[in-house]
PDB file of C-alpha atoms in Angstrom:
ATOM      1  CA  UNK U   1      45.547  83.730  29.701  1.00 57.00           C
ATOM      2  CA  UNK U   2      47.354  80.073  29.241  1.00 87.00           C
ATOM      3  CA  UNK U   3      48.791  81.265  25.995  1.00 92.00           C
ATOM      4  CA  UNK U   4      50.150  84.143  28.075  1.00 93.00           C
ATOM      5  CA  UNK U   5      51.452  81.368  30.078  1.00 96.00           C
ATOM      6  CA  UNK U   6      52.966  79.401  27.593  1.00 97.00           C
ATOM      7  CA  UNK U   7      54.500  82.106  26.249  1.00 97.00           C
ATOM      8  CA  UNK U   8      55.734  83.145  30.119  1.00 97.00           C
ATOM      9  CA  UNK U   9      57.480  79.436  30.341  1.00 97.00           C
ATOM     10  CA  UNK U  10      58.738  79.391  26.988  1.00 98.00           C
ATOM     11  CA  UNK U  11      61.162  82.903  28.079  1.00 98.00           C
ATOM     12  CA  UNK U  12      61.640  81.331  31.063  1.00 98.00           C
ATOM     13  CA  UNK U  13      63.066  78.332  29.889  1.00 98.00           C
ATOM     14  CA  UNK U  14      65.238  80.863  27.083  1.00 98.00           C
ATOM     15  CA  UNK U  15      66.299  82.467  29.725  1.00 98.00           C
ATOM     16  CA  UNK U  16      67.561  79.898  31.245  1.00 98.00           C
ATOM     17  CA  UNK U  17      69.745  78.433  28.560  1.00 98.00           C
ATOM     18  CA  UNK U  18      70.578  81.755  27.823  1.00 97.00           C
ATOM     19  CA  UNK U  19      72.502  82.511  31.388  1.00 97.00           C
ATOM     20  CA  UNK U  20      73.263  78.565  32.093  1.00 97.00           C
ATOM     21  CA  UNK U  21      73.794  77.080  28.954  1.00 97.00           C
ATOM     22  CA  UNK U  22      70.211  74.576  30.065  1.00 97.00           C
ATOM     23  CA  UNK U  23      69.073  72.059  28.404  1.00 98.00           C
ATOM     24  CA  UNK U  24      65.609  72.981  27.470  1.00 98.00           C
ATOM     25  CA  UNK U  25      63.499  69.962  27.304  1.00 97.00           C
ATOM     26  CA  UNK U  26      64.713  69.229  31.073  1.00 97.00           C
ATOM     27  CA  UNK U  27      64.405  72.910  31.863  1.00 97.00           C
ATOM     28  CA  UNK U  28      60.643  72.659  30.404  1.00 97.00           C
ATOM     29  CA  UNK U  29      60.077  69.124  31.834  1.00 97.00           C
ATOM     30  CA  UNK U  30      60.966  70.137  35.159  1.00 96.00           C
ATOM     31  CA  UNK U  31      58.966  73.861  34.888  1.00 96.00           C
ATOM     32  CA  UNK U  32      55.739  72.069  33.407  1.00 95.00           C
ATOM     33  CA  UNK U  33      55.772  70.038  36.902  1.00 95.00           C
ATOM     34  CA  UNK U  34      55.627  73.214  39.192  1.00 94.00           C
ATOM     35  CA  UNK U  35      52.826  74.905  36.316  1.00 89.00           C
ATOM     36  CA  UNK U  36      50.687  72.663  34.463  1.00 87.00           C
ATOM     37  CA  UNK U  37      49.648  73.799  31.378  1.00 93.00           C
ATOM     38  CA  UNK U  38      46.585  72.729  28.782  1.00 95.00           C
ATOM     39  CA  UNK U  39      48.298  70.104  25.976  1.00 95.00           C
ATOM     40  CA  UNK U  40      47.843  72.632  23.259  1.00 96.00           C
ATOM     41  CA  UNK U  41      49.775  75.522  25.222  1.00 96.00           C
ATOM     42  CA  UNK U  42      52.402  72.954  26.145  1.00 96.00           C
ATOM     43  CA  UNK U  43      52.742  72.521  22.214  1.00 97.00           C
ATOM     44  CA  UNK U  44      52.745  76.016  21.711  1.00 97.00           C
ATOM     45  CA  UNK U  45      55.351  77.113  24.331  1.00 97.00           C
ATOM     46  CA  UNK U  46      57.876  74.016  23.175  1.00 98.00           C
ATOM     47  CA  UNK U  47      57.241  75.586  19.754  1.00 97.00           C
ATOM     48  CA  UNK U  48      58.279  78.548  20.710  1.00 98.00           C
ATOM     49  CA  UNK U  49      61.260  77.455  22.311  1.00 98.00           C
ATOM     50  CA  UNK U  50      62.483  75.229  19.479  1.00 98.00           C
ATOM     51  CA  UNK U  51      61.781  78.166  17.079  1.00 98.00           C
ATOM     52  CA  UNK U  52      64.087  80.545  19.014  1.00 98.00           C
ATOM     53  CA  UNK U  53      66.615  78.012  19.418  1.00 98.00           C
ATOM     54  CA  UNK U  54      66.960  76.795  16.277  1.00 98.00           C
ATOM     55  CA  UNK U  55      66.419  80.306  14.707  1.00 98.00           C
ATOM     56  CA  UNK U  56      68.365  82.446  17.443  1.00 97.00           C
ATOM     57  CA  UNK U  57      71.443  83.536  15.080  1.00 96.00           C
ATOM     58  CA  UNK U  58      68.440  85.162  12.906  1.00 97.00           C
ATOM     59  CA  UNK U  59      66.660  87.039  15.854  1.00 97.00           C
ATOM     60  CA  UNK U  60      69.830  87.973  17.584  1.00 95.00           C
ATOM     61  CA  UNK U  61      70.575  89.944  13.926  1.00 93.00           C
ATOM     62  CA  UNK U  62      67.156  90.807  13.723  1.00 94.00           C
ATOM     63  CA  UNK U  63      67.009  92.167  17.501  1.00 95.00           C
ATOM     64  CA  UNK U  64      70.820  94.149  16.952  1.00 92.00           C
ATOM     65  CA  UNK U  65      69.589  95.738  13.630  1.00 91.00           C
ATOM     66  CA  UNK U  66      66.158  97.549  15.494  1.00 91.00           C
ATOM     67  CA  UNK U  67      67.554  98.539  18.886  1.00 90.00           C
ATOM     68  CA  UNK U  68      69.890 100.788  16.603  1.00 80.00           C
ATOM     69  CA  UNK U  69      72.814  98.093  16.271  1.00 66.00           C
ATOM     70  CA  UNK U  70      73.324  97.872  19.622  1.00 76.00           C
ATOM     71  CA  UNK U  71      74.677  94.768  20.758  1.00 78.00           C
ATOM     72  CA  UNK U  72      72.072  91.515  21.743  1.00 84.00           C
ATOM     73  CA  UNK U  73      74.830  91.206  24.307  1.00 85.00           C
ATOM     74  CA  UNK U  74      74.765  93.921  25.853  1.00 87.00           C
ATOM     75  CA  UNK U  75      70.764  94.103  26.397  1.00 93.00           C
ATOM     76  CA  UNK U  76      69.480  93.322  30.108  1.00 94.00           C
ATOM     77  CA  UNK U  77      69.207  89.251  30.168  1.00 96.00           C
ATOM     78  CA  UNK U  78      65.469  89.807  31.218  1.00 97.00           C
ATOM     79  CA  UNK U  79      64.545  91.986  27.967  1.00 97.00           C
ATOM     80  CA  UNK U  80      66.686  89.509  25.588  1.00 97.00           C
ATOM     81  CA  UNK U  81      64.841  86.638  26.167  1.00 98.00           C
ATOM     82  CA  UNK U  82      61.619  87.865  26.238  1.00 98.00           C
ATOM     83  CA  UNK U  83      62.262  89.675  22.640  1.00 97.00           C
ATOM     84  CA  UNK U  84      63.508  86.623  21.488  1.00 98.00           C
ATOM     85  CA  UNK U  85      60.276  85.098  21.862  1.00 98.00           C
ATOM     86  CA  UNK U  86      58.143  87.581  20.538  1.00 98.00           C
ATOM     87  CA  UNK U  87      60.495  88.035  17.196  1.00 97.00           C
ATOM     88  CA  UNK U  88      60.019  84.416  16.444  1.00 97.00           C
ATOM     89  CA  UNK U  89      56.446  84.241  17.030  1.00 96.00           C
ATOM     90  CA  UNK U  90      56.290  87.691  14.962  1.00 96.00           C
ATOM     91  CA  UNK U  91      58.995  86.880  12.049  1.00 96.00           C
ATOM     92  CA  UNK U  92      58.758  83.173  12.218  1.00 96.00           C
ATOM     93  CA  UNK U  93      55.448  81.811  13.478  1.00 95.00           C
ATOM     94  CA  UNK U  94      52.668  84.153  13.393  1.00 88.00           C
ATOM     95  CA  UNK U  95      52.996  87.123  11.641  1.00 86.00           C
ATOM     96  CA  UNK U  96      49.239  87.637  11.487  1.00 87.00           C
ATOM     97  CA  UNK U  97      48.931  87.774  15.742  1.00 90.00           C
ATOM     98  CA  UNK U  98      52.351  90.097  15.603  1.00 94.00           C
ATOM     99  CA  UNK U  99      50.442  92.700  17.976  1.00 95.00           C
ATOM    100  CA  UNK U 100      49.257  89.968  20.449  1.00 96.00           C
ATOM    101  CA  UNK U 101      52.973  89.360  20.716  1.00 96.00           C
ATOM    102  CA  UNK U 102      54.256  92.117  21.335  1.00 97.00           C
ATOM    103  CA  UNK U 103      51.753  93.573  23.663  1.00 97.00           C
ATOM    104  CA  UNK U 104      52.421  89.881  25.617  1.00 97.00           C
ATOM    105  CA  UNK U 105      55.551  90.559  25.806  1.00 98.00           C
ATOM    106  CA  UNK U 106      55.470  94.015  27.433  1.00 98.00           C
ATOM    107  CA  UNK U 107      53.149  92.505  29.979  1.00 97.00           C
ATOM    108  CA  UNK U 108      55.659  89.335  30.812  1.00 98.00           C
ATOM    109  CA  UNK U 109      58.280  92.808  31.127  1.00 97.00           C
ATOM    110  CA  UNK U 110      56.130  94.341  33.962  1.00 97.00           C
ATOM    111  CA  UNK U 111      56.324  91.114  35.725  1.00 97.00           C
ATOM    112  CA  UNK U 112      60.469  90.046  35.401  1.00 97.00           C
ATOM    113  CA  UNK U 113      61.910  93.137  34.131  1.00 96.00           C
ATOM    114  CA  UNK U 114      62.821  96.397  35.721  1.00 95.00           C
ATOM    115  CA  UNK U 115      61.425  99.730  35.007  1.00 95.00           C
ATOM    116  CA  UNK U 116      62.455 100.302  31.488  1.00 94.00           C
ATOM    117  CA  UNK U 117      62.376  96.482  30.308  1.00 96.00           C
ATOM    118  CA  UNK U 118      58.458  97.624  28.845  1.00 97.00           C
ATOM    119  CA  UNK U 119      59.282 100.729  26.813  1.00 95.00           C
ATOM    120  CA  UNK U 120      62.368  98.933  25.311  1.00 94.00           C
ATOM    121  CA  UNK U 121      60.822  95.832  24.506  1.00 96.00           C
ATOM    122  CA  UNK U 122      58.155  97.740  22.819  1.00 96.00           C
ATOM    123  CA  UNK U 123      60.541  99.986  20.833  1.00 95.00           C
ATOM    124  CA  UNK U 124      62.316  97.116  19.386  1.00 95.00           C
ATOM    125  CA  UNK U 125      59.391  94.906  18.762  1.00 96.00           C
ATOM    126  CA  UNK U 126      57.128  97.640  16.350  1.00 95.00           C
ATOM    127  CA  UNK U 127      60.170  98.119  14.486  1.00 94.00           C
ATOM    128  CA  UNK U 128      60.864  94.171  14.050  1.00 94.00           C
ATOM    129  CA  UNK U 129      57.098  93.996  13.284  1.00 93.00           C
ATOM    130  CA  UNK U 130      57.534  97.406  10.952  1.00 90.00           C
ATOM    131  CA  UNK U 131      59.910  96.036   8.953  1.00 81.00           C
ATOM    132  CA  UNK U 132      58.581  92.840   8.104  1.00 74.00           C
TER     133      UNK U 132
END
């Protein structure tokens, strides 16, 4: 359950700089306060953050090409950051744990996303994961 939380901060905090232009350590300093997390999840949720960031042209591309070229900009905010994380923990972190991903990620959709945010997510994610 804490890496589900780690993984739930680190979309919260992409959200974030997604529709605010955040900074993220603050963003993650500041969101760590209100839910305390285990050292090694903290590690692992920055890690996923940095990844994203740092690789976000990549999964943007990546995320456009399997949702049948339709635009990363034009996917709800909710469902863009939250398959952000799960491509970079899938294409550029853990390939091996790709299903643990994704099926985290359609869970963290039940919770923040509306009614189709867990179908879509999980669409897009098998065929990021298929075509690795």
């Amino acid at each position: 359950m804490s890496r589900r939380k780690a993984r739930e901060i680190a979309f919260k905090i992409l959200f974030q700089v997604d529709q605010i232009n955040a900074d993220p350590q603050t963003a993650f300093d500041l969101l760590l306060a209100e839910t305390p997390l285990q050292e090694k999840d903290q590690l692992f949720s920055w890690e996923l953050i940095r990844n994203t960031l740092q690789h976000l042209d990549e999964i943007d591309a990546l995320l456009s090409k399997h949702s049948d070229y339709w635009l990363i900009k034009h996917f709800p905010a909710v469902d863009r950051s939250i398959m952000r994380v799960a491509s970079c923990e899938i294409v550029f972190m853990n390939p091996a744990q790709a299903v643990v991903a994704i099926d985290e990620a359609i869970e963290i959709a039940k919770r923040y996303g509306d009614e189709s945010s867990a179908g879509f997510i999980n669409a897009v994610l098998d065929k990021v994961f298929g075509g690795l």
